[in-house]
Every structure is written in structure tokens, then in C-alpha cells.
Short mmCIF file of C-alpha atoms in Angstrom, two decimals:
data_model
loop_
_atom_site.label_atom_id
_atom_site.label_comp_id
_atom_site.label_asym_id
_atom_site.label_seq_id
_atom_site.Cartn_x
_atom_site.Cartn_y
_atom_site.Cartn_z
CA MET A 17 -27.65 65.33 -78.75
CA LYS A 18 -23.97 65.98 -79.94
CA GLN A 19 -23.64 68.20 -77.53
CA PHE A 20 -24.54 65.28 -74.36
CA LEU A 21 -22.98 62.79 -76.11
CA SER A 22 -19.24 65.55 -76.35
CA MET A 23 -19.92 66.19 -72.62
CA ILE A 24 -20.21 62.20 -72.19
CA THR A 25 -17.19 61.57 -73.46
CA ILE A 26 -15.08 64.30 -71.77
CA VAL A 27 -16.41 62.98 -68.21
CA SER A 28 -15.47 59.56 -69.44
CA ALA A 29 -11.64 60.16 -70.76
CA LEU A 30 -11.51 62.15 -67.40
CA LEU A 31 -12.08 59.29 -65.15
CA ALA A 32 -10.11 57.16 -67.29
CA LEU A 33 -7.31 59.40 -66.21
CA LEU A 34 -7.72 59.63 -63.12
CA ILE A 35 -7.49 55.95 -62.72
CA ALA A 36 -4.77 55.70 -65.08
CA ILE A 37 -2.58 57.89 -62.20
CA LEU A 38 -4.98 55.55 -58.81
CA PRO A 39 -3.27 52.04 -58.38
CA ILE A 40 -6.35 51.00 -59.82
CA SER A 41 -4.62 52.46 -63.39
CA ASN A 42 -5.81 48.21 -64.89
CA LEU A 43 -8.85 49.12 -64.42
CA THR A 44 -8.21 52.57 -67.01
CA ILE A 45 -9.84 50.56 -69.85
CA PHE A 46 -13.46 50.24 -69.08
CA PRO A 47 -14.16 54.08 -69.21
CA SER A 48 -11.83 54.85 -71.67
CA ILE A 49 -14.18 52.20 -73.99
CA PHE A 50 -16.67 54.57 -72.99
CA ALA A 51 -14.89 57.92 -74.28
CA ILE A 52 -13.77 56.07 -77.01
CA LEU A 53 -17.92 54.74 -78.26
CA PHE A 54 -19.29 58.37 -77.41
CA GLY A 55 -16.75 60.34 -79.02
CA SER A 56 -17.60 57.68 -82.07
CA MET A 57 -20.82 58.31 -82.38
CA ALA A 58 -20.99 61.85 -80.89
CA TYR A 59 -18.52 62.43 -84.45
CA PHE A 60 -20.77 59.44 -86.76
CA LEU A 61 -24.43 61.71 -85.40
CA SER A 62 -22.61 65.32 -85.99
CA LYS A 63 -24.96 67.25 -88.88
CA PRO A 64 -24.55 68.66 -91.31
CA MET A 65 -20.78 67.29 -92.18
CA LYS A 66 -18.86 64.80 -90.12
CA LYS A 67 -16.18 67.03 -87.86
CA PHE A 68 -14.33 66.96 -84.64
CA THR A 69 -14.93 69.44 -82.62
CA THR A 70 -12.53 70.82 -80.24
CA SER A 71 -14.16 69.37 -76.74
CA LEU A 72 -13.63 65.79 -78.98
CA LYS A 73 -10.73 66.31 -79.82
CA ILE A 74 -9.50 67.16 -76.51
CA GLY A 75 -11.58 64.26 -74.94
CA PHE A 76 -9.93 61.49 -77.31
CA LEU A 77 -6.40 63.14 -76.48
CA ILE A 78 -6.65 62.58 -72.60
CA THR A 79 -7.74 59.32 -73.25
CA LEU A 80 -4.66 58.57 -74.92
CA VAL A 81 -3.06 59.41 -72.20
CA ALA A 82 -4.72 57.49 -69.65
CA LEU A 83 -4.35 54.52 -72.03
CA THR A 84 -0.11 55.60 -72.36
CA ILE A 85 -0.25 56.10 -68.44
CA SER A 86 -2.17 52.58 -67.44
CA ALA A 87 -0.06 50.65 -70.92
CA TYR A 88 3.04 51.96 -69.12
CA LYS A 89 2.59 51.39 -65.35
CA ALA A 90 1.25 47.67 -66.99
CA PHE A 91 4.57 46.88 -68.42
CA PHE A 92 6.99 48.97 -66.58
CA THR A 93 6.70 49.13 -63.81
CA THR A 94 7.03 46.70 -60.89
CA VAL A 95 5.03 45.72 -57.79
CA LYS A 96 6.71 45.46 -53.83
CA VAL A 97 6.14 45.40 -50.41
CA ASP A 98 9.37 48.61 -49.42
CA SER A 99 8.47 48.32 -46.04
CA LYS A 100 7.85 45.66 -43.78
CA GLU A 101 9.31 46.92 -40.70
CA GLY A 102 5.80 46.74 -39.13
CA ILE A 103 6.17 43.28 -39.48
CA GLU A 104 9.31 42.39 -38.02
CA GLN A 105 9.39 44.40 -34.94
CA THR A 106 5.95 42.49 -33.92
CA GLU A 107 7.21 38.94 -35.02
CA LYS A 108 10.65 39.86 -32.47
CA GLU A 109 8.23 40.71 -29.97
CA LEU A 110 6.42 37.65 -30.18
CA GLU A 111 9.11 35.50 -30.31
CA LYS A 112 10.54 36.69 -27.56
CA GLU A 113 7.08 36.71 -24.91
CA SER A 114 6.39 33.12 -26.71
CA LEU A 115 9.71 31.52 -26.30
CA GLU A 116 8.70 32.28 -22.30
CA GLU A 117 5.68 30.76 -22.97
CA LEU A 118 6.96 27.66 -24.86
CA GLU A 119 9.01 27.04 -21.81
CA ASN A 120 6.31 26.47 -19.20
CA LEU A 121 5.11 23.67 -22.05
CA GLU A 122 5.34 20.48 -22.07
CA ILE A 123 6.77 19.05 -24.88
CA ASN A 124 7.11 16.09 -26.08
CA GLN A 125 10.51 15.19 -27.91
CA MET B 26 5.27 -16.17 -33.35
CA ARG B 27 1.75 -14.90 -34.12
CA LYS B 28 2.07 -12.42 -31.17
CA HIS B 29 5.19 -10.80 -32.93
CA PHE B 30 3.18 -9.98 -36.01
CA LEU B 31 1.00 -8.62 -33.53
CA ILE B 32 3.05 -6.22 -32.54
CA VAL B 33 4.61 -5.15 -35.92
CA LEU B 34 1.16 -4.83 -37.35
CA CYS B 35 0.12 -2.71 -34.47
CA THR B 36 3.05 -0.43 -34.87
CA ILE B 37 3.25 -0.35 -38.81
CA THR B 38 -0.31 1.02 -38.09
CA THR B 39 0.55 3.57 -35.98
CA LEU B 40 2.97 5.03 -37.13
CA GLN B 41 0.63 5.18 -40.49
CA LEU B 42 -1.92 7.12 -38.80
CA ILE B 43 0.51 9.76 -37.06
CA SER B 44 1.44 11.53 -39.94
CA GLN B 45 5.32 12.17 -40.29
CA ASN B 46 6.77 15.61 -41.76
CA THR B 47 8.75 14.54 -44.21
CA ALA B 48 7.64 17.27 -46.92
CA ILE B 49 8.48 20.79 -44.18
CA GLY B 50 11.84 21.51 -44.37
CA THR B 51 13.76 24.37 -41.58
CA ASN B 52 14.49 27.14 -43.58
CA GLU B 53 11.74 27.19 -46.64
CA LYS B 54 10.55 30.35 -47.47
CA LEU B 55 7.49 30.28 -50.63
CA ILE B 56 6.84 33.81 -51.67
CA PHE B 57 3.44 34.79 -52.93
CA THR B 58 1.16 37.10 -54.74
CA ALA B 59 -1.95 37.97 -54.13
CA ALA B 60 -4.58 39.06 -56.67
CA TYR B 61 -8.41 40.35 -56.16
CA ASN B 62 -10.58 40.82 -58.86
CA MET B 63 -11.68 44.50 -59.23
CA SER B 64 -14.90 44.73 -61.81
CA GLY B 65 -13.42 41.16 -63.58
CA ILE B 66 -9.20 42.60 -64.20
CA LEU B 67 -7.26 40.36 -61.51
CA THR B 68 -5.38 43.23 -59.99
CA ASP B 69 -1.98 42.56 -57.73
CA LEU B 70 -2.43 43.56 -53.51
CA ALA B 71 -0.04 41.94 -51.33
CA GLU B 72 2.84 40.32 -50.91
CA VAL B 73 1.82 36.31 -48.99
CA GLU B 74 5.12 34.77 -47.48
CA MET B 75 5.94 31.87 -45.82
CA GLU B 76 8.72 30.81 -44.09
CA THR B 77 9.62 28.51 -41.72
CA SER B 78 13.11 27.89 -38.72
CA SER B 79 13.34 26.15 -36.37
CA VAL B 80 12.96 27.43 -32.90
CA LYS B 81 14.68 26.21 -29.50
CA THR B 82 13.66 26.40 -25.82
CA SER B 83 16.09 24.79 -23.29
CA LYS B 84 14.25 21.44 -23.84
CA SER B 85 13.29 21.30 -27.01
CA THR B 86 13.98 22.08 -31.08
CA LEU B 87 10.01 23.81 -32.50
CA LEU B 88 9.39 24.57 -35.76
CA LYS B 89 8.48 27.95 -36.32
CA LEU B 90 5.68 28.11 -39.32
CA LYS B 91 5.28 31.73 -40.29
CA PHE B 92 2.53 33.80 -41.87
CA THR B 93 2.64 37.58 -43.46
CA ILE B 94 0.51 39.21 -45.55
CA ALA B 95 1.62 42.83 -46.91
CA THR B 96 0.31 45.04 -48.83
CA TYR B 97 2.23 46.27 -51.88
CA SER B 98 3.49 49.91 -50.99
CA LYS B 99 1.57 51.24 -54.20
CA TRP B 100 -1.47 50.23 -52.08
CA ASP B 101 -0.64 51.74 -49.21
CA ASP B 102 -1.92 55.68 -48.78
CA PHE B 103 -5.43 53.26 -49.30
CA PHE B 104 -5.87 50.50 -47.51
CA LYS B 105 -2.38 49.28 -45.19
CA ILE B 106 -1.24 45.95 -44.84
CA ARG B 107 0.30 43.76 -42.24
CA ASP B 108 -0.75 40.34 -41.15
CA LEU B 109 1.54 38.17 -39.65
CA TYR B 110 0.17 35.16 -38.62
CA GLU B 111 2.46 32.18 -36.51
CA SER B 112 3.00 29.36 -34.80
CA TYR B 113 5.28 26.84 -33.11
CA VAL B 114 5.18 23.31 -33.96
CA HIS B 115 6.25 19.77 -33.12
CA PRO B 116 9.17 19.87 -36.22
CA GLN B 117 7.41 15.68 -36.86
CA THR B 118 3.91 15.73 -36.42
CA LEU B 119 3.52 19.07 -35.86
CA LYS B 120 1.55 19.02 -33.18
CA PRO B 121 0.83 22.79 -32.55
CA TYR B 122 1.84 24.43 -29.58
CA LEU B 123 1.03 28.06 -29.41
CA HIS B 124 0.25 30.29 -32.03
CA ASN B 125 -0.15 34.55 -32.86
CA ARG B 126 -1.47 36.30 -34.53
CA ASP B 127 -0.85 39.78 -34.69
CA VAL B 128 -3.61 41.65 -37.66
CA ASN B 129 -2.70 45.23 -38.55
CA GLU B 130 -5.94 46.89 -40.97
CA GLY B 131 -5.15 50.32 -41.21
CA THR B 132 -7.75 51.51 -38.17
CA PHE B 133 -9.16 47.37 -37.37
CA TYR B 134 -6.09 45.37 -35.25
CA LYS B 135 -6.05 42.18 -33.62
CA ASN B 136 -3.83 39.99 -31.71
CA MET B 137 -4.77 36.37 -30.63
CA LYS B 138 -2.63 34.08 -28.39
CA TYR B 139 -3.47 30.62 -28.33
CA THR B 140 -1.60 28.53 -25.92
CA PHE B 141 -2.40 24.99 -26.47
CA THR B 142 -2.07 23.73 -22.50
CA ASN B 143 -2.90 20.26 -23.22
CA THR B 144 -5.41 18.32 -25.84
CA THR B 145 -8.51 18.67 -25.07
CA SER B 146 -8.27 22.86 -24.44
CA VAL B 147 -6.90 26.15 -25.31
CA LYS B 148 -6.01 29.37 -23.53
CA ALA B 149 -7.05 32.16 -25.48
CA ALA B 150 -5.55 35.44 -24.66
CA GLN B 151 -6.20 39.08 -26.73
CA LYS B 152 -4.64 42.06 -27.17
CA ASN B 153 -4.54 45.32 -27.56
CA ARG B 154 -2.38 47.91 -30.23
CA GLU B 155 -0.45 48.77 -26.58
CA GLY B 156 -0.40 44.75 -25.53
CA VAL B 157 -2.13 45.01 -22.44
CA VAL B 158 -3.83 41.70 -21.93
CA PHE B 159 -7.30 42.27 -22.40
CA GLU B 160 -9.77 38.95 -21.78
CA THR B 161 -8.17 35.62 -21.73
CA GLN B 162 -10.53 32.96 -22.23
CA GLU B 163 -9.71 28.78 -22.03
CA ILE B 164 -11.30 26.88 -25.19
CA SER B 165 -12.75 22.86 -24.85
CA ILE B 166 -11.13 21.97 -27.93
CA ASN B 167 -10.82 18.19 -30.00
CA PRO B 168 -7.74 16.43 -30.04
CA THR B 169 -6.33 16.57 -33.40
CA SER B 170 -7.46 20.76 -33.39
CA LYS B 171 -4.66 22.53 -34.49
CA ASP B 172 -4.50 26.59 -35.96
CA ILE B 173 -5.17 27.69 -39.50
CA VAL B 174 -1.68 27.87 -39.98
CA THR B 175 -0.73 25.04 -38.99
CA THR B 176 -3.50 23.38 -41.56
CA LEU B 177 -2.58 24.41 -43.94
CA TYR B 178 1.30 22.81 -43.13
CA TYR B 179 -0.25 19.99 -42.13
CA LEU B 180 -2.01 19.68 -45.47
CA ARG B 181 1.47 18.62 -47.48
CA THR B 182 2.79 15.48 -44.93
CA ILE B 183 -1.23 14.24 -46.50
CA ASP B 184 -0.35 10.84 -48.45
CA PHE B 185 -2.28 12.81 -51.29
CA SER B 186 -1.69 9.34 -53.61
CA LYS B 187 -3.48 6.65 -51.01
CA LEU B 188 -6.59 9.13 -52.19
CA ALA B 189 -9.00 8.78 -54.30
CA ILE B 190 -10.86 11.46 -56.39
CA GLY B 191 -13.57 12.67 -54.31
CA ASN B 192 -12.26 11.46 -51.35
CA SER B 193 -12.76 14.32 -49.00
CA LYS B 194 -10.40 15.12 -45.29
CA THR B 195 -11.56 16.91 -42.43
CA PHE B 196 -9.85 19.18 -39.99
CA SER B 197 -10.85 21.04 -37.08
CA ILE B 198 -9.48 24.60 -36.67
CA ILE B 199 -8.83 27.01 -34.15
CA PHE B 200 -10.45 30.52 -35.82
CA ASP B 201 -11.37 33.41 -33.90
CA LYS B 202 -11.68 31.88 -30.45
CA LYS B 203 -13.97 29.15 -31.96
CA GLU B 204 -13.40 25.06 -33.57
CA ILE B 205 -13.92 25.65 -37.47
CA GLU B 206 -14.42 22.50 -39.69
CA GLY B 207 -12.49 22.69 -42.62
CA ILE B 208 -12.62 20.18 -45.77
CA ILE B 209 -10.59 19.48 -48.48
CA THR B 210 -11.03 17.60 -51.25
CA TYR B 211 -9.48 15.33 -52.98
CA LEU B 212 -10.26 16.72 -57.22
CA GLY B 213 -7.30 14.51 -58.59
CA LYS B 214 -3.61 15.71 -60.51
CA GLU B 215 -3.05 18.66 -62.71
CA THR B 216 -0.39 20.26 -64.70
CA ILE B 217 -0.14 24.03 -64.86
CA THR B 218 2.17 26.38 -64.88
CA THR B 219 3.24 29.04 -61.95
CA ALA B 220 6.78 30.65 -62.03
CA LEU B 221 8.30 27.47 -61.27
CA GLY B 222 8.02 26.11 -64.25
CA LYS B 223 5.27 23.18 -65.11
CA LYS B 224 4.38 21.06 -62.57
CA GLU B 225 1.94 18.66 -61.73
CA CYS B 226 0.39 19.63 -59.02
CA TYR B 227 -2.84 18.07 -56.23
CA LYS B 228 -5.85 19.97 -56.86
CA LEU B 229 -8.00 20.09 -53.76
CA ALA B 230 -11.78 21.81 -53.23
CA MET B 231 -11.50 23.91 -49.98
CA GLY B 232 -14.90 24.54 -48.03
CA SER B 233 -15.57 25.14 -44.35
CA SER B 234 -18.35 24.72 -41.69
CA GLU B 235 -18.57 28.73 -42.00
CA LYS B 236 -19.70 30.67 -44.68
CA VAL B 237 -15.99 32.12 -45.27
CA LEU B 238 -15.59 30.48 -48.31
CA GLN B 239 -17.81 29.85 -51.35
CA GLY B 240 -19.41 27.65 -53.39
CA LYS B 241 -18.33 24.32 -53.43
CA ASN B 242 -15.68 24.13 -56.14
CA ASN B 243 -14.57 27.75 -56.09
CA ASN B 244 -12.14 27.46 -53.00
CA ILE B 245 -9.09 25.18 -55.00
CA LEU B 246 -5.66 25.09 -53.24
CA TYR B 247 -2.37 23.96 -56.19
CA LEU B 248 -0.40 21.70 -54.06
CA THR B 249 3.34 20.28 -56.21
CA ALA B 250 2.30 16.68 -56.94
CA ASP B 251 6.56 15.85 -56.03
CA ALA B 252 8.01 15.28 -52.13
CA ASN B 253 7.88 18.93 -51.17
CA LYS B 254 3.83 19.70 -52.28
CA ILE B 255 4.38 23.08 -51.81
CA LEU B 256 1.50 25.19 -52.63
CA VAL B 257 1.66 27.53 -56.15
CA TYR B 258 -1.56 28.60 -56.20
CA ALA B 259 -4.71 28.56 -55.12
CA LYS B 260 -8.23 30.63 -56.30
CA PHE B 261 -10.69 31.70 -53.83
CA LYS B 262 -14.17 32.84 -53.15
CA ILE B 263 -14.78 35.03 -50.48
CA PRO B 264 -18.28 37.17 -49.62
CA VAL B 265 -17.23 40.29 -50.48
CA GLY B 266 -15.27 39.03 -54.34
CA ASN B 267 -13.18 36.53 -55.52
CA GLY B 268 -9.39 35.98 -56.23
CA GLU B 269 -5.76 34.30 -56.80
CA ILE B 270 -2.35 33.23 -55.20
CA LYS B 271 0.81 32.33 -56.98
CA ILE B 272 3.60 32.17 -56.02
CA LYS B 273 6.88 34.17 -56.86
CA SER B 274 9.73 32.12 -55.36
CA ALA B 275 10.76 29.15 -53.32
CA THR B 276 13.31 28.23 -51.74
CA GLY B 277 14.61 26.71 -48.95
CA LEU B 278 12.52 23.23 -49.66
CA LYS B 279 13.04 20.14 -47.89
CA ASN B 280 13.17 17.44 -51.40
#
């Protein structure tokens, strides 16, 4: 049972790390909660004594790293559009075509 | 005397019926952030821009209304959206003359041009990525029909102070080579906090004859309750999820 919970902790922690690296880093919280929850269960259920195994330590460490990355991205990075070149180019072409067409239309001023 | 009175009355009534643009300037730029709900967390996905400019032909001066959507760079490797919608309209009445729609979303591409040749029909032309027109069609329309961008701007010419809560207005919109019906219901005034500060807004519920917008009051627009009536916040619910659009900056306002 304890081994199973430790395994889920590691998997959740790795998933949290993966999500933290991706643009969806604000969703890191969900696998992190799972990792902490299952890790804690594995810790408290361990018999004969409550003990931090290496796998649990690794699981918690990865979760901490994932949450740090996610928090850094949330507070210190700004979202921006680097290039609108495609739109600008299309706009120029469309405007030229449109003006030619508008010349042939009857427009009431 | 009675004849003169009737002429004056008719003129006033006619002027009131034709909505005049007193809200939209010629160098206006509104920038928004569009967020999408992912597992209950709103994630900023794209930048939406609404821009106006004056365009001259040899015979007239028109107002160009531009609407662009571009995904933030961090998403571009996963899905890249670069959409452009633009309309050439009469600066006072916002009567549309030409509408372009260029949708570029990864492998999906669509370019449509609608030319409002007269009041009862519109010429639709569709081009491929190479710029070759492969389909043209004449569509019969309602004389008050507008394209989607013009309709968005046209909302700002409505005098909401004269509407009672619950009053609705219906619009005929040309989209995807057919006419759809858009319904706006006035829900009253509400003060909300925006990037431009606290703003008293007209709250409007959007609906349509198509199943694009879901729920009765899930699609809401907030237009400032001032002379500019700019869009500052919108929330939407569509078949694939829900999200919101929030204003980031506004420059070149008319009033």
C-alpha cells in the first residue's frame, strides 16, 4: 500500500513538473495537490514508524520545484505577442484590394 | 403651420431612427486579453485588438474597423491564431460596404470577402491560402444586415439610457455566408473594476439564433456608460468551453 502511494506521489510530482514547464503552468496546482496528498498518506500510513523514504523525499522535492517554477512564471513573466507580421502583411494586401473594390461601389456620403 | 410642424416632427423622427455615430473615433485602439477556462482556471490565451482608422477613396472617406486576434507567443508552438476581421463602413451611419475575414489558425485557413453591393444583397467571395478566389456567391440579405465587426461597433451607437431593463434588440448578422440573428438584452447598469479603473457600465446579454452562444445569461458584454460606450469586459460560453475578454488599454477615444 505504502509503495503504491509512493508511486502515485512520484507520478503526480513528475506530472506537476511537466505542466510547470509547459505554457499551462497555472494548472500545476492540481497534480501538486495530488502529490502532497498521496505523499502525506504514504508517510502517515507507514508502519511500524512514520518515516520519510527516499522516494517520498524525491516526490516532495519535485513537487516543490514544480510549484516554484509555476509561481515564478505567474508573478515574474508577462504574456505578450512577439510578432503580428502575418496579420500586418495580410492587412496590407487586403486593404489594397479593398480600396480598389470600394472605388467601384456607390457610396452615399 | 400644421404642415411645418409635421415636417419638423418627421425630420426629428427620421434622425432618431437612423443611429448616428457619436461614440466611435477615427484613431481608436482598444487592446484586450482573452482568457479561456482550463479546468476551472482562467488562462490568458490571446490578445484581441479593436482599431479604427480613416480610409479615403477617390469619392469618399470611410471608417475602417479592424479586429484582430493573436495568441500569446508562449502558445504559438501549440496552436497559433492570427485572425483578422475588417470592415469598411460609413463613418456616421456605420453602414457596411465591405468586410474581410482572414482566419489563420494553424492548419485551418479561411478568407472571406463580403461586398455589400446594394441594400438587399451581398457578394461573398472565398479565397484559398494562395489568394485564389475559388467560390463566389450572391446572398440575399435584410436591408439592415451587417457583418460581425460592424455589429460589434454598431452596439455603441445605441442609446441605452432610453432602454428599460429587459428590453431586447435584434440584429441581422452576415456570417459564414448566411444571415444569423443576434439578440442583445439590456440588463441594466453595473459598476465593475477594469484596467482603466472603476467603470459604470451597461450590462448586456448576448444571444443568437445559432447554438454558438450557450445559455440565457452566460454571454455578457459590459460597455462603459459614458459617451464612448467602449467594451471593457465580456464573458462567453460556447460549445467548447467558456472564457472572458478584459480590456488592457484604450487610446484615441472620441470623447
